[in-house]
Tab-separated table of C-alpha atoms in Angstrom:
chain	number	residue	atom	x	y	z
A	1	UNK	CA	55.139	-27.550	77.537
A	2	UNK	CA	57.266	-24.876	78.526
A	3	UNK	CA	61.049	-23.925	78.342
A	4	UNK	CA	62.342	-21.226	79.925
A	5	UNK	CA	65.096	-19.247	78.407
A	6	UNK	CA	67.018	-17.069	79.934
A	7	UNK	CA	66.562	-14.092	77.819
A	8	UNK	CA	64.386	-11.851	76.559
A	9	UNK	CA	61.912	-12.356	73.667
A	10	UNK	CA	62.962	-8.731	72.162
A	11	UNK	CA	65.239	-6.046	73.610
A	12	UNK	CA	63.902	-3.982	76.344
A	13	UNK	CA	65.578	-0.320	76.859
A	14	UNK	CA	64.845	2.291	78.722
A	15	UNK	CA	66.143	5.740	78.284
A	16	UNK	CA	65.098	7.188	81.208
A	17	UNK	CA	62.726	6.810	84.343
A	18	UNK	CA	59.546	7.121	84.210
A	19	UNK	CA	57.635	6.077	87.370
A	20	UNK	CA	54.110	7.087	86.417
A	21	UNK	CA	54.604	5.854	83.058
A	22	UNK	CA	55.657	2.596	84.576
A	23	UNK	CA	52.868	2.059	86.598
A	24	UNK	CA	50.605	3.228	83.406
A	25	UNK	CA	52.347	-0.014	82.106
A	26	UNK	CA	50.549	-2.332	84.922
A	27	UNK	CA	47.873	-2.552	82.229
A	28	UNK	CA	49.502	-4.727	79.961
A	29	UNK	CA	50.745	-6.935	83.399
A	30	UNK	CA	47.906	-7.418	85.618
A	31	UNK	CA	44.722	-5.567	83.993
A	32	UNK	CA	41.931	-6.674	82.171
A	33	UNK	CA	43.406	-6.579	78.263
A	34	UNK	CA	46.904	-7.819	79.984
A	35	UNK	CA	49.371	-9.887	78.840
A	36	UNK	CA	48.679	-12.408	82.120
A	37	UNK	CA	44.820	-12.451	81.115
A	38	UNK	CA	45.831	-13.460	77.283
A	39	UNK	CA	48.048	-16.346	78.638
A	40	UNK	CA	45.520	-17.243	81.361
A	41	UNK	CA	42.588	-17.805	78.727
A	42	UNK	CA	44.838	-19.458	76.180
A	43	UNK	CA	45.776	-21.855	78.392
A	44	UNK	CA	42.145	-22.710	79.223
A	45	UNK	CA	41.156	-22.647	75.795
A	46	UNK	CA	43.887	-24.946	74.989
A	47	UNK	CA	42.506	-27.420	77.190
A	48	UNK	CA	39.220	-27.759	75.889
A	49	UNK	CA	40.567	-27.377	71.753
A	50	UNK	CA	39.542	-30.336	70.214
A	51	UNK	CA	41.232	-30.269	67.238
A	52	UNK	CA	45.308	-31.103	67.830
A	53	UNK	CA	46.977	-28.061	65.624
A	54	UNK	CA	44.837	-25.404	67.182
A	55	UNK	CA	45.511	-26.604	70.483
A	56	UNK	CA	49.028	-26.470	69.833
A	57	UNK	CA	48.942	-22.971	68.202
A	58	UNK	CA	46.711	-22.104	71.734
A	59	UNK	CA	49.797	-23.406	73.320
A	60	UNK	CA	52.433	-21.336	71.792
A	61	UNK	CA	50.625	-18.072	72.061
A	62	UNK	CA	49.941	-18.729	75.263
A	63	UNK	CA	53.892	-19.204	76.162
A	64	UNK	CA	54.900	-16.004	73.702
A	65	UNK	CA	52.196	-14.300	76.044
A	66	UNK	CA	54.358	-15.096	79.279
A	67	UNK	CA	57.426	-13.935	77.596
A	68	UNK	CA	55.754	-10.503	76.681
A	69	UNK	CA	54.612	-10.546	80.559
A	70	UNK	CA	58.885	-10.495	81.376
A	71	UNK	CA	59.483	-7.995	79.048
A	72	UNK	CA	56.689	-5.684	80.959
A	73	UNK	CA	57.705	-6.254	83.897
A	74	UNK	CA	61.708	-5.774	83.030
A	75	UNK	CA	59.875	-2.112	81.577
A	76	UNK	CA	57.950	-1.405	84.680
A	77	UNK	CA	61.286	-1.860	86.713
A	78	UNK	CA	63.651	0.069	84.697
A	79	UNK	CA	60.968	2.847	84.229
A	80	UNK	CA	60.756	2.639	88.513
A	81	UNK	CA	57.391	1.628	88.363
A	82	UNK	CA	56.023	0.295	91.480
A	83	UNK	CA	56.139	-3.351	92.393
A	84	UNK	CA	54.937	-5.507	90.138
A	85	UNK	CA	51.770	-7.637	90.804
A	86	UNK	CA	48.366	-8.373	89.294
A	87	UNK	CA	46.691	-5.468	88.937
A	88	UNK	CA	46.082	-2.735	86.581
A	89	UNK	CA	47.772	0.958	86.616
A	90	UNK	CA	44.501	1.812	89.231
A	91	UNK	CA	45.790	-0.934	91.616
A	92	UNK	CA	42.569	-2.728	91.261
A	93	UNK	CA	43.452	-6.532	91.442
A	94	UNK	CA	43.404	-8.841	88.339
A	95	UNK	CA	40.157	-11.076	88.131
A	96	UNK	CA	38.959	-14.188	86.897
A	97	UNK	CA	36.124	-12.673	85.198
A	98	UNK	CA	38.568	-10.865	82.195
A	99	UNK	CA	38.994	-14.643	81.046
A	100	UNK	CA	36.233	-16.035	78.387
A	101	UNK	CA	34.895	-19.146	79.457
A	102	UNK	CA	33.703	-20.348	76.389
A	103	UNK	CA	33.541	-23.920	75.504
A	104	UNK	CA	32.663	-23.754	71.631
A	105	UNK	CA	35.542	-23.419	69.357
A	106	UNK	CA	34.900	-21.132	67.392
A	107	UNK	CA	33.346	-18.871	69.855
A	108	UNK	CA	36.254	-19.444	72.091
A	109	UNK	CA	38.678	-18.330	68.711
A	110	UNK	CA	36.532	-15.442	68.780
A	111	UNK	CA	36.750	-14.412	72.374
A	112	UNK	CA	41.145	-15.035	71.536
A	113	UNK	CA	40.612	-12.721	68.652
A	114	UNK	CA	38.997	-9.884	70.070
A	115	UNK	CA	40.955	-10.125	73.575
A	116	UNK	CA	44.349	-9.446	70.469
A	117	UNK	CA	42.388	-6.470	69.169
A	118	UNK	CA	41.870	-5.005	73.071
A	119	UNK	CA	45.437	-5.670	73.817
A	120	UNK	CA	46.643	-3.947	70.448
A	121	UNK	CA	44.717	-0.814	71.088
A	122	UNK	CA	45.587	-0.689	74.253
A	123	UNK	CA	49.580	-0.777	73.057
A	124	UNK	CA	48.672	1.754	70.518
A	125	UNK	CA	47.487	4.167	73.035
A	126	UNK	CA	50.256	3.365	75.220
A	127	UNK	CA	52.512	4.358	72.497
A	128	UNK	CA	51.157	7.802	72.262
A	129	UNK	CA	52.004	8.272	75.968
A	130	UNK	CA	56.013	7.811	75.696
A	131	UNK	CA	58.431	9.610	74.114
A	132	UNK	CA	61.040	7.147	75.026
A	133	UNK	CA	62.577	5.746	71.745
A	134	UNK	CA	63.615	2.718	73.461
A	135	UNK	CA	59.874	1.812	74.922
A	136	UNK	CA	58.518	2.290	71.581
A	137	UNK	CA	60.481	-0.318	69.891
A	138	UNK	CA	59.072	-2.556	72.256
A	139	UNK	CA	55.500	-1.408	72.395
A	140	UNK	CA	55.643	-1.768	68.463
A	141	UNK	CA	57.579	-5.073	68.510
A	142	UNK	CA	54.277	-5.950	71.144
A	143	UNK	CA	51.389	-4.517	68.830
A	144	UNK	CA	52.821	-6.010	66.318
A	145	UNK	CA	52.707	-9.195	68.070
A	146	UNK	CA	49.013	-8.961	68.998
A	147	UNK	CA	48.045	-8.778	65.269
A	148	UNK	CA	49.850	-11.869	64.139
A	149	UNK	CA	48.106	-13.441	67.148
A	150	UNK	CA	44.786	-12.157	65.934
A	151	UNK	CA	45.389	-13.507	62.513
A	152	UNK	CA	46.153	-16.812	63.193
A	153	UNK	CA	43.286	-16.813	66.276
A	154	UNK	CA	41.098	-15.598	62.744
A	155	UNK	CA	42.147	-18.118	60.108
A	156	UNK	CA	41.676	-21.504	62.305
A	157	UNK	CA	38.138	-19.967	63.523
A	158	UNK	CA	37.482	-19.248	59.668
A	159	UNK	CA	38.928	-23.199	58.796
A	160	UNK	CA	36.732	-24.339	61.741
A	161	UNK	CA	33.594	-22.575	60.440
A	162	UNK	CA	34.439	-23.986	57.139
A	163	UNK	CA	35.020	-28.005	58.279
A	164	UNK	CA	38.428	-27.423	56.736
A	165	UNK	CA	40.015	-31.135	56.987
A	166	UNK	CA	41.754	-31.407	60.434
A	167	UNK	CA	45.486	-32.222	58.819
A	168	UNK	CA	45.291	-28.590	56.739
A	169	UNK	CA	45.410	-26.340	60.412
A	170	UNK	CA	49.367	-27.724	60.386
A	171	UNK	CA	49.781	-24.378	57.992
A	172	UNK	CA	48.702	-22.609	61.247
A	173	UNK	CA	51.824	-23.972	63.227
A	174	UNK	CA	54.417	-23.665	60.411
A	175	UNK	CA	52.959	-19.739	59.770
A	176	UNK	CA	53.039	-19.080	63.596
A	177	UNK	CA	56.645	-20.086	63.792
A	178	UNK	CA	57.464	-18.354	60.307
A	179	UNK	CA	55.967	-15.054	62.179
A	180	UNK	CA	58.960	-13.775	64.022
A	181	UNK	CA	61.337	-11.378	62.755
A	182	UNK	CA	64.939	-12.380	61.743
């Protein structure tokens, strides 16, 4: 399922060091509304999708999620942020319990929608707290991210809900990959 590429997703630059702002950035790595906790619940979501385009779409996100995780931590280490691991910018360690469980699909669509919506706000406060022009490019590019996410995670709950016919989620694939910016 996965290909690694040996490049960044988007540019990350860093005008200057910023230790305490790098560890601030810990959040989006290993806290509850991080990037790892997305991908982590995604993943298990995936697995129990029944329907084959949503899975797929689960899939994806879940990868793009992973490649936002490199571009944090290539932040946290140019800002001189301490070592990266999972936990948040308190040093309290990542936990199982930030990851919805839910077996129902729509509720599970749901729980991917709103966990988008934490992450966004938390990128939009994180914006406020740099002045570096560099990081917020990225933590735009990354919001920005979160709400095409939460769209998507929206429209094939909404199709769901509706007993939309199962060939008419492909949209969701081709709009997911029609997403990124040129």
């Amino acid at each position: 399922m996965f290909k690694y590429a040996d490049a960044l997703l988007f540019p990350v630059e860093v005008n200057y060091p910023d230790p305490q702002f790098g560890r601030i950035m810990l959040e989006h790595y290993g806290g509850k509304d991080s990037e790892f906790s997305a991908a982590t619940q995604y993943m298990n979501h995936r697995a129990n999708m029944p329907n084959h385009f949503v899975r797929e779409l689960l899939g994806l996100i879940a990868a793009e999620e992973h490649s936002h995780m490199e571009m944090i931590a290539e932040a946290v280490n140019r800002l001189g942020g301490p070592p990266l691991c999972y936990v948040n910018s308190e040093g309290i360690p990542w936990n199982l319990t930030y990851v919805d469980q839910s077996l129902d699909p729509a509720a599970m669509l749901q729980a991917d929608a709103e966990a988008e919506i934490r992450a966004k706000m938390l990128y939009d406060t994180h914006l406020t707290m740099t002045s570096d022009p560099g990081l917020k490019k990225m933590i735009r590019f990354l919001g920005d991210r979160e709400d095409v996410h939460k769209h998507l995670f929206e429209k094939s709950q909404a199709m769901i809900l509706q007993g939309a016919d199962p060939g008419s989620f492909s949209t969701l694939i081709r709009e997911y990959r029609m997403s990124f910016p040129v």
